[in-house]
Coordinates of C-alpha atoms (C1' of nucleotides) in Angstrom, one line a residue:
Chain A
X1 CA 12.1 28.6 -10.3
X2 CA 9.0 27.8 -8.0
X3 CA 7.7 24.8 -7.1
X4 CA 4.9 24.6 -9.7
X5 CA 7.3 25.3 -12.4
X6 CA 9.7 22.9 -11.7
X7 CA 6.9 20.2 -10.8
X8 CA 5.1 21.2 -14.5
X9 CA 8.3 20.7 -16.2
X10 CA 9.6 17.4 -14.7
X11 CA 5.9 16.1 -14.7
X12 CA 6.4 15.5 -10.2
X13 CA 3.2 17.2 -8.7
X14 CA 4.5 19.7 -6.3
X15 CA 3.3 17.4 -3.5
X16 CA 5.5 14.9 -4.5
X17 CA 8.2 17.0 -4.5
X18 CA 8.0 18.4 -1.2
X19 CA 7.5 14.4 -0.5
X20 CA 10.9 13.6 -1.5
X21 CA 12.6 16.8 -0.1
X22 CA 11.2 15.3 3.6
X23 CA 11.9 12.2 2.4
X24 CA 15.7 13.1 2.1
X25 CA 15.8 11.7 -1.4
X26 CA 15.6 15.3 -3.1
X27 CA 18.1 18.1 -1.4
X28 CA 15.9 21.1 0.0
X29 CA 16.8 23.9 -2.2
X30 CA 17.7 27.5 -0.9
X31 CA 14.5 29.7 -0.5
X32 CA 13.1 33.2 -1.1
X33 CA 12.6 36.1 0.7
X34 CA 9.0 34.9 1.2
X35 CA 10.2 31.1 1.8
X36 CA 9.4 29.8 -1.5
X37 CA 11.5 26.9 -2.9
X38 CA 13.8 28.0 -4.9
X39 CA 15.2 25.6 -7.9
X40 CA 17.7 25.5 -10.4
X41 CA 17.7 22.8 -13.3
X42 CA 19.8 20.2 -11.3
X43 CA 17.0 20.1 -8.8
X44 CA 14.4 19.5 -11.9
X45 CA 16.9 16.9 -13.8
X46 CA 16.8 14.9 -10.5
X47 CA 13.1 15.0 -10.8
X48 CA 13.2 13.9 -13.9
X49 CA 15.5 10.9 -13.0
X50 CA 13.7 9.8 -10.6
X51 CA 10.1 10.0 -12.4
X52 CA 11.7 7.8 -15.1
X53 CA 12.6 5.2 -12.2
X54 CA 9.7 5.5 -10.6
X55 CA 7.6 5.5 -14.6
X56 CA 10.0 2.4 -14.9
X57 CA 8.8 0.8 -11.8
X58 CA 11.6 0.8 -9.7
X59 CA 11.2 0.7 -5.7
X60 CA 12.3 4.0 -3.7
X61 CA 15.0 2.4 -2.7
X62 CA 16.8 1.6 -5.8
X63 CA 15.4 4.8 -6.8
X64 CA 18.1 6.3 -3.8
X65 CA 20.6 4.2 -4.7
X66 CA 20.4 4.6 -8.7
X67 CA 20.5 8.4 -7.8
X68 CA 23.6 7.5 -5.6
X69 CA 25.5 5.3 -8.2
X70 CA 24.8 8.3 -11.0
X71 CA 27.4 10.6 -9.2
X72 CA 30.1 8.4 -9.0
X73 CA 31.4 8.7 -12.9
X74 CA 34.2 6.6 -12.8
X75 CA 32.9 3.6 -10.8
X76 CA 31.7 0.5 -13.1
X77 CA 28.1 0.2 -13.5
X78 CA 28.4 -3.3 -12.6
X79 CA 25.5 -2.5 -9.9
X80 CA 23.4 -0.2 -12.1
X81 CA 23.4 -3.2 -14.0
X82 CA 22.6 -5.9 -11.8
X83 CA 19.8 -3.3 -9.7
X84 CA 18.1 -3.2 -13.5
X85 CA 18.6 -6.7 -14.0
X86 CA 17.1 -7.7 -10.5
X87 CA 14.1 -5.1 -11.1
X88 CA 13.6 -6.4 -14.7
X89 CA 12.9 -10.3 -13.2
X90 CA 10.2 -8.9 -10.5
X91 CA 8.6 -7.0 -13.0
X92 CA 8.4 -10.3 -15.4
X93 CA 7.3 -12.3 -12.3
X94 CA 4.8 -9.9 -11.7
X95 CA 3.2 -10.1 -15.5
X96 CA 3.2 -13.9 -15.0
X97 CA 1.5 -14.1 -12.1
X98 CA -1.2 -11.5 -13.5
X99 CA -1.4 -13.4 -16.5
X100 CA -2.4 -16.5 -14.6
X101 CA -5.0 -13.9 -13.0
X102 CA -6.2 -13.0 -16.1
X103 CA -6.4 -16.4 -17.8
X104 CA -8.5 -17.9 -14.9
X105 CA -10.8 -14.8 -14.9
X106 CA -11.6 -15.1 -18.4
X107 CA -11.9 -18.9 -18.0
X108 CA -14.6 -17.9 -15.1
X109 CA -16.2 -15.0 -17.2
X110 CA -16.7 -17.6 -20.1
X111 CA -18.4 -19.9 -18.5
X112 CA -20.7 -18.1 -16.9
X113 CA -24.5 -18.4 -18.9
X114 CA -25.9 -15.4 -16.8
X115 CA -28.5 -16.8 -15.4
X116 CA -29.3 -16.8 -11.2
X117 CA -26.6 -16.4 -9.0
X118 CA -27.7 -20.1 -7.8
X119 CA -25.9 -21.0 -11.3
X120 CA -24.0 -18.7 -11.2
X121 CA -20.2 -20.2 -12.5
X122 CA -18.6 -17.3 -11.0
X123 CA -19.7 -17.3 -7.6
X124 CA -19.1 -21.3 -7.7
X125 CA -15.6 -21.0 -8.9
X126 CA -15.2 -18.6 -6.3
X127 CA -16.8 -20.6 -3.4
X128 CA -15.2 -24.5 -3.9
X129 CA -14.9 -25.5 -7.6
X130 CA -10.6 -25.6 -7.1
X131 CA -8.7 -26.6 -5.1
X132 CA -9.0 -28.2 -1.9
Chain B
X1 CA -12.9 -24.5 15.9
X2 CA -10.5 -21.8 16.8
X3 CA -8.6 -19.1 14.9
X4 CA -5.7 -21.0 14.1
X5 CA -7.3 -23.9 12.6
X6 CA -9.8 -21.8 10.5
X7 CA -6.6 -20.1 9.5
X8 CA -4.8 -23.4 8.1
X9 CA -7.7 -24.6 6.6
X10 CA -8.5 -22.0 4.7
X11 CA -5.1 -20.2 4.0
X12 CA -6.2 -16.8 5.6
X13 CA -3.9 -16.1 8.1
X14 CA -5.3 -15.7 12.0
X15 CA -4.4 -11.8 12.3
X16 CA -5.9 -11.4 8.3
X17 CA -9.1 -13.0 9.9
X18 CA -9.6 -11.0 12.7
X19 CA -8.6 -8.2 10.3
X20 CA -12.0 -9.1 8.6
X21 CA -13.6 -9.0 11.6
X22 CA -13.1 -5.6 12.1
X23 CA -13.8 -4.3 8.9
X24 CA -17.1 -5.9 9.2
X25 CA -16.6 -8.1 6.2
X26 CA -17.0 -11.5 8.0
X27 CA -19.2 -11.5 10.9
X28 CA -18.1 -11.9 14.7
X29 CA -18.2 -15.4 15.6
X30 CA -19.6 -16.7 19.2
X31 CA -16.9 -17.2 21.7
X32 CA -15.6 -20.1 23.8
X33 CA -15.6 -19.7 27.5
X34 CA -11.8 -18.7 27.4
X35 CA -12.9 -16.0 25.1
X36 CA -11.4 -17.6 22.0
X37 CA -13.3 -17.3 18.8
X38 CA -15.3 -20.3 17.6
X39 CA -15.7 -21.0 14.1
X40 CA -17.9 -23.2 12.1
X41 CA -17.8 -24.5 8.3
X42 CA -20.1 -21.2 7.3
X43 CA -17.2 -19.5 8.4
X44 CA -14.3 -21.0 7.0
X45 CA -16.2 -21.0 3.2
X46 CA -16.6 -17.5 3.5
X47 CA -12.8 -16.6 4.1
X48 CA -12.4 -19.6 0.9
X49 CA -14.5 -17.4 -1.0
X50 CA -12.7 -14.5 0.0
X51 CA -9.2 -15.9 -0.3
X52 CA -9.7 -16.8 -3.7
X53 CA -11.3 -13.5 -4.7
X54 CA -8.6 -12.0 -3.6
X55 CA -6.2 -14.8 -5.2
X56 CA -7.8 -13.5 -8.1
X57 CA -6.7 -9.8 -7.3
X58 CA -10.0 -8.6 -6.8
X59 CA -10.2 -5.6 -4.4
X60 CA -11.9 -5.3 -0.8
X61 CA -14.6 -3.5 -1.9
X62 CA -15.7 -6.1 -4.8
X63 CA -15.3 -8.9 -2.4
X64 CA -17.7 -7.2 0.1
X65 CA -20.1 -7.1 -3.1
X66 CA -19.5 -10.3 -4.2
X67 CA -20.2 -11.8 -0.9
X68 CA -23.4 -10.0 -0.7
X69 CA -24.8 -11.3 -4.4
X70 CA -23.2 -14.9 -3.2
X71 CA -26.2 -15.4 -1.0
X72 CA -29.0 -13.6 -3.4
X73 CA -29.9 -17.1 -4.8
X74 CA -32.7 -15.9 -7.2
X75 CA -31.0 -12.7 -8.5
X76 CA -29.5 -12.1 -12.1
X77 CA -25.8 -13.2 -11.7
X78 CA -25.5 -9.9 -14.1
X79 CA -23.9 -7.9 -11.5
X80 CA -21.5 -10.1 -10.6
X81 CA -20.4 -10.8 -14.5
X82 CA -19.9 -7.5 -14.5
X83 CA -17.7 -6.8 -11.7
X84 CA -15.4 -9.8 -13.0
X85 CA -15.2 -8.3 -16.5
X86 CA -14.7 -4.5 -15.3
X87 CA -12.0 -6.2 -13.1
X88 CA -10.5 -8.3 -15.8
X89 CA -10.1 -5.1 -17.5
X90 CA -8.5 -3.3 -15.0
X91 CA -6.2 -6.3 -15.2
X92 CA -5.5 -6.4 -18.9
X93 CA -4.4 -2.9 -18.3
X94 CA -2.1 -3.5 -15.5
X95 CA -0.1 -6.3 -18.0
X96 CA -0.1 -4.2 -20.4
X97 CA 1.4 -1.4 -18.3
X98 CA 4.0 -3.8 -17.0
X99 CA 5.0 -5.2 -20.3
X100 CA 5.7 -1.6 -21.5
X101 CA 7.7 -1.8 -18.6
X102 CA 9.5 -4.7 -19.3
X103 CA 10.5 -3.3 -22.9
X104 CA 11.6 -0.7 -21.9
X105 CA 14.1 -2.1 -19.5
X106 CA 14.8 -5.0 -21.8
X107 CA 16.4 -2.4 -24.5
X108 CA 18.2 -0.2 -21.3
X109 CA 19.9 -3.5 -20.5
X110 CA 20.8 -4.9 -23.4
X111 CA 22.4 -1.5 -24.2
X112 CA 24.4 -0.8 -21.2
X113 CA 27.7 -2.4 -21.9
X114 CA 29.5 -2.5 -18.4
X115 CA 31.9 0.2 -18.2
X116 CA 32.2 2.7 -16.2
X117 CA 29.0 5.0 -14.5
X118 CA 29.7 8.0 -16.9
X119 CA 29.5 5.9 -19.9
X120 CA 26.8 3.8 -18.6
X121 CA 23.7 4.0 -20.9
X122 CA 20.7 2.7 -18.3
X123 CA 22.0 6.1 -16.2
X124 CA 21.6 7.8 -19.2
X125 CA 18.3 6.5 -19.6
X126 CA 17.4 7.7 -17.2
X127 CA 18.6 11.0 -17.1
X128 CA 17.5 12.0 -20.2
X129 CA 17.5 9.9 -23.4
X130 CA 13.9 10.1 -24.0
X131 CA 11.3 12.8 -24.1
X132 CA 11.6 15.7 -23.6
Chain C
dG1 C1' 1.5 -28.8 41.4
dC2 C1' 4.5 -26.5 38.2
dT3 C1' 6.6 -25.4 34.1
dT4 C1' 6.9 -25.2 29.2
dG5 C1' 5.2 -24.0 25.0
dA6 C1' 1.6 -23.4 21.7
dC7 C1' -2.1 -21.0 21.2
dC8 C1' -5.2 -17.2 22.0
dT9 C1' -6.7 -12.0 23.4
dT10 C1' -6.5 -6.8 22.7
dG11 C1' -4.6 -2.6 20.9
dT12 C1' -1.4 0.1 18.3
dA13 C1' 1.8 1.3 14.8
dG14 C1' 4.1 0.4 10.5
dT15 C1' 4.4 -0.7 5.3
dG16 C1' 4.9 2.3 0.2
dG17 C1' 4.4 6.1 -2.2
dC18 C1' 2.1 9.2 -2.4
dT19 C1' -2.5 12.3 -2.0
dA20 C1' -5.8 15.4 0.2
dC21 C1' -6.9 18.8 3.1
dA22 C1' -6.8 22.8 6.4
dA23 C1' -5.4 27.2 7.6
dG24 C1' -2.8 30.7 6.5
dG25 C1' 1.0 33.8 3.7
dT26 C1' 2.6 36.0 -1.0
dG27 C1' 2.7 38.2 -5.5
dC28 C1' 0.7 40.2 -9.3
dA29 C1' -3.1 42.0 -12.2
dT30 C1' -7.1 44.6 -12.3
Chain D
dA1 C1' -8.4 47.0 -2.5
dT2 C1' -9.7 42.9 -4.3
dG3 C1' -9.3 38.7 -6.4
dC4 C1' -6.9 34.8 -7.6
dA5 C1' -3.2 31.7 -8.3
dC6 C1' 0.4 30.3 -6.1
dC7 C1' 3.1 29.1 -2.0
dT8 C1' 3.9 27.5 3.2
dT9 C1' 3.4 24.0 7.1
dG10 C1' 1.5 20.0 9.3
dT11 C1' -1.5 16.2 9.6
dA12 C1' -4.4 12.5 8.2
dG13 C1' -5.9 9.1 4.7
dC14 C1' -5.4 5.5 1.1
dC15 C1' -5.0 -0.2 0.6
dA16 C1' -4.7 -4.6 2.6
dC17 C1' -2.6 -6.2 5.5
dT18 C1' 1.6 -7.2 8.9
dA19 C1' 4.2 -6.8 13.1
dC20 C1' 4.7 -6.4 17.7
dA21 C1' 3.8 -5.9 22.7
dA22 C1' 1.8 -7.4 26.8
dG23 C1' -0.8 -10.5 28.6
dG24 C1' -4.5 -14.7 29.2
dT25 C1' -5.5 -20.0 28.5
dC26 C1' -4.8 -24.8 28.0
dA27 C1' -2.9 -29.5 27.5
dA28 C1' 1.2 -32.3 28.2
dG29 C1' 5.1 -33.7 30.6
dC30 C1' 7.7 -33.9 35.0

DNA sequence: GCTTGACCTTGTAGTGGCTACAAGGTGCAT
DNA sequence: ATGCACCTTGTAGCCACTACAAGGTCAAGC
């Protein structure tokens, strides 16, 4: 199948796709007599792996090497493990430190009385109310 | 003062500062004889002010904007009540986004019982265990 | 006076993960 | 033959920095 087939069923816009292939993280398929990519279902159920990482947050990188561990059946998954494990702690570090965005925002957002920006809580907070 | 100094004091590093400069968000200061820049207080507020919009995840674009309303003294703070709700949105969305994440890799984890790759159920995951 | 080292200057390129666009070729229906 | 959707390549842009190279400046110590 063509590029736009393949990229419609996996849900990878066919930029992305050719982004991979030049990235090395997706193997160039054989072509056409007129040069279009030509892919069979192991090209789209890579695609598919590797939108679910990438849906799931993980880095390019882990992406390559989650890709890598898959073909190796018998090996333990000892390091599909930990690679999930390590993502899983950034990802919760990352919600906690939005949280603390989004608490002091709405703390800011509260106390502001809209009136002039010369009372303006916001801009205050923003300018010298914290810290030193 | 000079670049470095600013740079401590305000928690902006030197090469973000003269980053700024270029983009036209804080202006040129006059130089020294030796050519070194030469802040003053004005200065080093401004980069506070943008430091902590930033802190506060706040994107270039709104910082620009929220410099500019910072020094409309008699002007509705509307605008900039605005922007920090819209953005506190955009934030809410972001956690949410994460802790769907999160879940999701939670349950992979907790399933995967540490065998071998063929058996392994975050692979599978991500292969093809959901959707279609 | 000379060296050392911290600081400053400019400009350019790299990060991640795509996305957009230009300029052209192909395939199929009308 | 004409239109249109699709494909090809290559390059540049996005965000907000960050790193690095190659060199200039200044104060302290010897």
């Amino acid at each position: 199948m063509r590029i736009g087939e393949v990229a419609r069923k996996t849900g990878v816009k066919a930029e992305t796709i050719r982004f991979y292939e030049r990235e090395g993280i997706l193997t160039a398929p054989p072509r056409t007599r007129s040069n279009y990519r030509d892919y069979g279902p192991d090209e789209a159920a890579t695609l598919t792996f590797i939108r679910r990482a990438r849906d799931l947050g993980f880095s390019m990188p882990d992406v390559r090497e989650l890709l890598e561990l898959s073909n190796e059946d018998d090996r333990s998954c000892a390091e599909v493990d930990s690679l999930a494990r390590a993502h899983l702690d950034q990802v919760e570090r990352k919600i906690a430190a939005l949280q603390v965005m989004r608490d002091e925002l709405s703390r800011m957002i509260a106390s502001c009385e809209q009136y002039t920006i010369s009372d303006c809580r916001i801009i205050d907070t923003l300018a010298a109310s914290h810290g030193p």
